[in-house]
GROMACS .gro file of C-alpha atoms in nm:
model
  281
    1MET     CA    1  -4.978  13.403  11.153
    2LEU     CA    2  -4.616  13.284  11.161
    3LEU     CA    3  -4.585  13.302  11.541
    4PRO     CA    4  -4.729  12.953  11.610
    5ALA     CA    5  -4.485  12.795  11.363
    6ILE     CA    6  -4.191  12.987  11.509
    7ALA     CA    7  -4.280  12.903  11.870
    8TRP     CA    8  -4.349  12.535  11.802
    9GLY     CA    9  -4.033  12.524  11.592
   10ILE     CA   10  -3.804  12.651  11.867
   11LEU     CA   11  -3.977  12.452  12.145
   12PRO     CA   12  -3.784  12.127  12.077
   13LEU     CA   13  -3.458  12.323  12.060
   14ALA     CA   14  -3.527  12.490  12.396
   15VAL     CA   15  -3.615  12.154  12.553
   16ALA     CA   16  -3.308  11.980  12.412
   17LYS     CA   17  -3.082  12.250  12.556
   18VAL     CA   18  -3.192  12.163  12.910
   19LYS     CA   19  -2.954  11.906  13.057
   20GLY     CA   20  -3.210  11.679  13.215
   21GLN     CA   21  -3.419  11.368  13.162
   22PRO     CA   22  -3.751  11.364  12.972
   23ILE     CA   23  -3.936  11.355  13.305
   24ASN     CA   24  -3.768  11.682  13.408
   25GLN     CA   25  -3.857  11.839  13.075
   26ILE     CA   26  -4.221  11.728  13.079
   27PHE     CA   27  -4.265  11.849  13.438
   28GLY     CA   28  -4.131  12.194  13.358
   29THR     CA   29  -4.331  12.218  13.036
   30ALA     CA   30  -4.654  12.129  13.216
   31VAL     CA   31  -4.591  12.378  13.498
   32GLY     CA   32  -4.501  12.654  13.254
   33THR     CA   33  -4.817  12.586  13.053
   34LEU     CA   34  -5.027  12.598  13.371
   35LEU     CA   35  -4.881  12.935  13.471
   36ALA     CA   36  -4.951  13.081  13.127
   37SER     CA   37  -5.303  12.935  13.113
   38VAL     CA   38  -5.395  13.095  13.446
   39VAL     CA   39  -5.292  13.434  13.308
   40VAL     CA   40  -5.492  13.374  12.988
   41PHE     CA   41  -5.797  13.268  13.190
   42LEU     CA   42  -5.784  13.574  13.415
   43VAL     CA   43  -5.749  13.808  13.117
   44MET     CA   44  -5.997  13.648  12.875
   45ARG     CA   45  -6.248  13.507  13.128
   46PRO     CA   46  -6.379  13.237  12.891
   47SER     CA   47  -6.684  13.032  12.991
   48ILE     CA   48  -6.682  12.652  12.997
   49SER     CA   49  -6.921  12.383  13.120
   50THR     CA   50  -6.827  12.132  13.389
   51LEU     CA   51  -6.835  11.843  13.140
   52ASN     CA   52  -6.608  12.021  12.894
   53PHE     CA   53  -6.375  12.119  13.179
   54ILE     CA   54  -6.335  11.752  13.274
   55LEU     CA   55  -6.292  11.641  12.912
   56ALA     CA   56  -6.027  11.908  12.861
   57MET     CA   57  -5.838  11.778  13.167
   58VAL     CA   58  -5.844  11.430  13.014
   59THR     CA   59  -5.700  11.563  12.687
   60GLY     CA   60  -5.422  11.733  12.884
   61ALA     CA   61  -5.335  11.404  13.051
   62PHE     CA   62  -5.311  11.230  12.714
   63TRP     CA   63  -5.090  11.513  12.587
   64VAL     CA   64  -4.836  11.418  12.855
   65MET     CA   65  -4.822  11.068  12.709
   66GLY     CA   66  -4.746  11.200  12.362
   67GLN     CA   67  -4.506  11.471  12.473
   68LEU     CA   68  -4.311  11.239  12.703
   69GLY     CA   69  -4.261  11.006  12.408
   70GLN     CA   70  -4.144  11.297  12.193
   71TYR     CA   71  -3.901  11.420  12.459
   72THR     CA   72  -3.761  11.068  12.491
   73GLY     CA   73  -3.716  11.069  12.114
   74PHE     CA   74  -3.518  11.393  12.137
   75ARG     CA   75  -3.274  11.225  12.372
   76GLU     CA   76  -3.240  10.896  12.184
   77LEU     CA   77  -3.274  11.002  11.819
   78GLY     CA   78  -3.223  11.378  11.820
   79VAL     CA   79  -3.464  11.661  11.741
   80SER     CA   80  -3.394  11.660  11.367
   81GLN     CA   81  -3.516  11.301  11.333
   82THR     CA   82  -3.784  11.286  11.601
   83MET     CA   83  -3.983  11.593  11.496
   84PRO     CA   84  -4.059  11.503  11.132
   85ILE     CA   85  -4.145  11.144  11.226
   86SER     CA   86  -4.368  11.254  11.514
   87THR     CA   87  -4.535  11.525  11.305
   88GLY     CA   88  -4.600  11.286  11.017
   89LEU     CA   89  -4.755  11.026  11.250
   90GLN     CA   90  -4.980  11.287  11.409
   91LEU     CA   91  -5.098  11.423  11.075
   92VAL     CA   92  -5.177  11.075  10.940
   93GLY     CA   93  -5.359  10.973  11.258
   94THR     CA   94  -5.556  11.297  11.288
   95SER     CA   95  -5.662  11.280  10.922
   96LEU     CA   96  -5.784  10.921  10.954
   97ILE     CA   97  -5.974  11.001  11.274
   98GLY     CA   98  -6.135  11.299  11.101
   99VAL     CA   99  -6.260  11.074  10.821
  100LEU     CA  100  -6.369  10.776  11.031
  101ILE     CA  101  -6.523  10.958  11.329
  102PHE     CA  102  -6.618  11.308  11.213
  103GLY     CA  103  -6.709  11.231  10.852
  104GLU     CA  104  -6.455  11.466  10.695
  105TRP     CA  105  -6.358  11.437  10.326
  106ALA     CA  106  -6.720  11.377  10.230
  107SER     CA  107  -6.677  11.422   9.853
  108THR     CA  108  -6.497  11.183   9.620
  109SER     CA  109  -6.236  11.444   9.526
  110ALA     CA  110  -6.170  11.518   9.895
  111LYS     CA  111  -6.115  11.148   9.961
  112LEU     CA  112  -5.874  11.120   9.666
  113PHE     CA  113  -5.670  11.424   9.769
  114GLY     CA  114  -5.685  11.315  10.132
  115ALA     CA  115  -5.553  10.969  10.045
  116LEU     CA  116  -5.276  11.129   9.839
  117GLY     CA  117  -5.189  11.354  10.134
  118ILE     CA  118  -5.165  11.054  10.369
  119VAL     CA  119  -4.934  10.874  10.125
  120LEU     CA  120  -4.712  11.183  10.107
  121LEU     CA  121  -4.703  11.202  10.489
  122ILE     CA  122  -4.614  10.835  10.527
  123VAL     CA  123  -4.341  10.844  10.262
  124GLY     CA  124  -4.208  11.171  10.405
  125SER     CA  125  -4.189  11.021  10.755
  126ILE     CA  126  -4.011  10.712  10.619
  127PHE     CA  127  -3.759  10.932  10.437
  128THR     CA  128  -3.678  11.131  10.751
  129ALA     CA  129  -3.624  10.803  10.940
  130VAL     CA  130  -3.350  10.690  10.700
  131HIS     CA  131  -3.039  10.616  10.903
  132ASP     CA  132  -2.689  10.516  10.799
  133SER     CA  133  -2.495  10.291  11.036
  134GLY     CA  134  -2.158  10.425  10.934
  135ILE     CA  135  -1.823  10.401  11.104
  136GLN     CA  136  -1.836  10.767  11.210
  137GLN     CA  137  -2.164  10.722  11.395
  138GLU     CA  138  -2.200  10.539  11.723
  139PRO     CA  139  -2.457  10.258  11.703
  140ASN     CA  140  -2.773  10.317  11.906
  141PRO     CA  141  -2.908   9.986  12.041
  142ARG     CA  142  -3.229  10.160  12.153
  143ARG     CA  143  -3.309  10.310  11.812
  144LYS     CA  144  -3.574  10.056  11.706
  145SER     CA  145  -3.742  10.049  12.046
  146THR     CA  146  -3.748  10.430  12.050
  147LEU     CA  147  -3.917  10.440  11.710
  148VAL     CA  148  -4.179  10.191  11.830
  149MET     CA  149  -4.231  10.396  12.146
  150LEU     CA  150  -4.272  10.710  11.934
  151VAL     CA  151  -4.545  10.542  11.729
  152LEU     CA  152  -4.731  10.416  12.037
  153THR     CA  153  -4.714  10.740  12.236
  154THR     CA  154  -4.849  10.932  11.936
  155ILE     CA  155  -5.185  10.795  12.052
  156GLY     CA  156  -5.166  11.054  12.330
  157PHE     CA  157  -5.136  11.338  12.078
  158LEU     CA  158  -5.421  11.195  11.870
  159VAL     CA  159  -5.656  11.192  12.170
  160PHE     CA  160  -5.537  11.543  12.261
  161ASN     CA  161  -5.622  11.666  11.911
  162THR     CA  162  -5.947  11.470  11.872
  163ILE     CA  163  -6.153  11.528  12.188
  164PRO     CA  164  -6.166  11.911  12.152
  165LYS     CA  165  -6.333  11.865  11.809
  166ALA     CA  166  -6.635  11.717  11.985
  167MET     CA  167  -6.651  11.996  12.244
  168SER     CA  168  -6.853  12.315  12.217
  169SER     CA  169  -6.611  12.529  12.419
  170SER     CA  170  -6.353  12.751  12.249
  171GLY     CA  171  -5.981  12.678  12.239
  172LEU     CA  172  -5.906  12.950  12.493
  173ALA     CA  173  -6.172  12.814  12.730
  174ILE     CA  174  -6.019  12.466  12.743
  175PHE     CA  175  -5.660  12.589  12.776
  176LEU     CA  176  -5.667  12.610  13.158
  177PRO     CA  177  -5.830  12.270  13.225
  178GLU     CA  178  -5.598  12.108  12.972
  179SER     CA  179  -5.295  12.244  13.156
  180ILE     CA  180  -5.439  12.127  13.489
  181GLY     CA  181  -5.473  11.779  13.340
  182MET     CA  182  -5.114  11.800  13.220
  183VAL     CA  183  -4.977  11.882  13.564
  184LEU     CA  184  -5.189  11.617  13.739
  185ALA     CA  185  -5.079  11.353  13.488
  186VAL     CA  186  -4.711  11.445  13.532
  187LEU     CA  187  -4.741  11.435  13.912
  188ALA     CA  188  -4.912  11.095  13.889
  189TYR     CA  189  -4.629  10.969  13.666
  190VAL     CA  190  -4.369  11.102  13.912
  191ALA     CA  191  -4.548  10.927  14.198
  192VAL     CA  192  -4.589  10.594  14.017
  193THR     CA  193  -4.227  10.588  13.900
  194ARG     CA  194  -4.112  10.704  14.245
  195GLN     CA  195  -3.904  10.998  14.127
  196PRO     CA  196  -3.979  11.271  14.383
  197GLN     CA  197  -3.639  11.428  14.315
  198VAL     CA  198  -3.785  11.555  13.987
  199LEU     CA  199  -3.982  11.817  14.180
  200ARG     CA  200  -3.661  11.970  14.318
  201ALA     CA  201  -3.430  11.923  14.019
  202LYS     CA  202  -3.286  12.235  13.856
  203ALA     CA  203  -3.352  12.093  13.509
  204SER     CA  204  -3.722  12.059  13.589
  205TRP     CA  205  -3.763  12.428  13.668
  206GLN     CA  206  -3.542  12.534  13.379
  207SER     CA  207  -3.792  12.357  13.152
  208VAL     CA  208  -4.070  12.594  13.263
  209LEU     CA  209  -3.953  12.815  12.975
  210ALA     CA  210  -4.058  12.537  12.736
  211GLY     CA  211  -4.408  12.551  12.880
  212LEU     CA  212  -4.424  12.925  12.821
  213ILE     CA  213  -4.308  12.878  12.461
  214PHE     CA  214  -4.569  12.605  12.412
  215SER     CA  215  -4.834  12.840  12.550
  216VAL     CA  216  -4.735  13.120  12.312
  217ALA     CA  217  -4.765  12.875  12.023
  218SER     CA  218  -5.102  12.741  12.136
  219VAL     CA  219  -5.266  13.076  12.210
  220SER     CA  220  -5.131  13.242  11.895
  221TYR     CA  221  -5.256  12.946  11.689
  222ILE     CA  222  -5.606  12.982  11.835
  223LEU     CA  223  -5.603  13.352  11.750
  224SER     CA  224  -5.465  13.278  11.402
  225VAL     CA  225  -5.753  13.037  11.338
  226ARG     CA  226  -5.998  13.313  11.429
  227ALA     CA  227  -5.826  13.568  11.205
  228ASN     CA  228  -5.719  13.355  10.907
  229GLY     CA  229  -5.935  13.044  10.911
  230VAL     CA  230  -5.854  12.687  11.012
  231ASN     CA  231  -5.694  12.577  10.684
  232SER     CA  232  -5.455  12.869  10.646
  233ALA     CA  233  -5.357  12.872  11.013
  234PHE     CA  234  -5.294  12.496  11.018
  235VAL     CA  235  -5.089  12.484  10.700
  236VAL     CA  236  -4.863  12.771  10.810
  237SER     CA  237  -4.819  12.613  11.155
  238GLN     CA  238  -4.672  12.302  10.990
  239LEU     CA  239  -4.364  12.504  10.901
  240SER     CA  240  -4.262  12.442  11.262
  241VAL     CA  241  -4.136  12.095  11.170
  242VAL     CA  242  -3.902  12.252  10.915
  243LEU     CA  243  -3.768  12.499  11.172
  244SER     CA  244  -3.715  12.239  11.443
  245THR     CA  245  -3.552  11.986  11.209
  246LEU     CA  246  -3.310  12.236  11.056
  247GLY     CA  247  -3.252  12.388  11.401
  248GLY     CA  248  -3.155  12.048  11.536
  249MET     CA  249  -2.886  12.015  11.272
  250LEU     CA  250  -2.762  12.375  11.283
  251PHE     CA  251  -2.788  12.469  11.652
  252LEU     CA  252  -2.776  12.132  11.828
  253HIS     CA  253  -2.511  12.003  11.585
  254GLU     CA  254  -2.692  11.677  11.517
  255HIS     CA  255  -2.481  11.499  11.257
  256LYS     CA  256  -2.629  11.353  10.939
  257SER     CA  257  -2.454  11.183  10.652
  258ARG     CA  258  -2.502  11.324  10.303
  259ARG     CA  259  -2.757  11.053  10.225
  260GLU     CA  260  -2.946  11.113  10.550
  261LEU     CA  261  -2.952  11.487  10.485
  262ILE     CA  262  -3.094  11.443  10.135
  263PHE     CA  263  -3.366  11.206  10.254
  264THR     CA  264  -3.447  11.433  10.550
  265LEU     CA  265  -3.494  11.738  10.329
  266LEU     CA  266  -3.702  11.540  10.080
  267GLY     CA  267  -3.907  11.403  10.369
  268LEU     CA  268  -3.974  11.752  10.505
  269VAL     CA  269  -4.098  11.865  10.164
  270LEU     CA  270  -4.331  11.565  10.142
  271ILE     CA  271  -4.463  11.614  10.498
  272VAL     CA  272  -4.545  11.980  10.437
  273ALA     CA  273  -4.700  11.891  10.100
  274GLY     CA  274  -4.903  11.617  10.266
  275ALA     CA  275  -5.024  11.855  10.537
  276ILE     CA  276  -5.137  12.104  10.271
  277THR     CA  277  -5.306  11.836  10.061
  278THR     CA  278  -5.503  11.683  10.349
  279THR     CA  279  -5.617  12.024  10.469
  280MET     CA  280  -5.686  12.233  10.161
  281PHE     CA  281  -5.881  11.986   9.948
   0.00000   0.00000   0.00000
């Protein structure tokens, strides 16, 4: 049950350790995910319709959009600031889509608790974004543009999380076509941006490990949902943002002032509380 949280928690740390550009990291992650998904498909032999296969490929392509934005955030803002902001945005967006499109939170009490959860998520994300422009820290002229980019590319994650809800196929069945969509989208991005050197770069192939870690998290989460139920599996998986944020500070040595640290820790508490509130009630 804890494996998805652990794997998703260490994924940003593994990616950040690779000395490459976001395009190198996203290429390796997609390739690693494809390799793992082929193994899962050969072992599990899940069935899937042609329509669902195509839809799953589309979701994989949108995942690249979201993940590329997140990887860019790692480089510009650091893991310890990008992850809680990105997670909070995804949780708010997914919750609103669930209500508006899928009719979730049908009862009055569910709507009240859901609204409270969204407020907690928004405030938590704002807290983790608190930044002190002190003398000891170098100013980052791209900070605001990176935050805007992070908000916009979250749309990719929202599509990735939403389309499978309307599909009849299981999570394991769509894993392979999703990864195919990921690789095709990355290759298209490489071609459009004219960066063929990415395919040969050492950093790109070092990032394959990130794809394997992502696959462990995804498959173990699917199995956890089967064994423990959606609510319990989802809530526990949100601990990943705590692991990645603290890991960014402890292992990647991302500096925070005392004020930033206090707001970050408070923000993490609010984000986890918001995730529990929007899911359990």
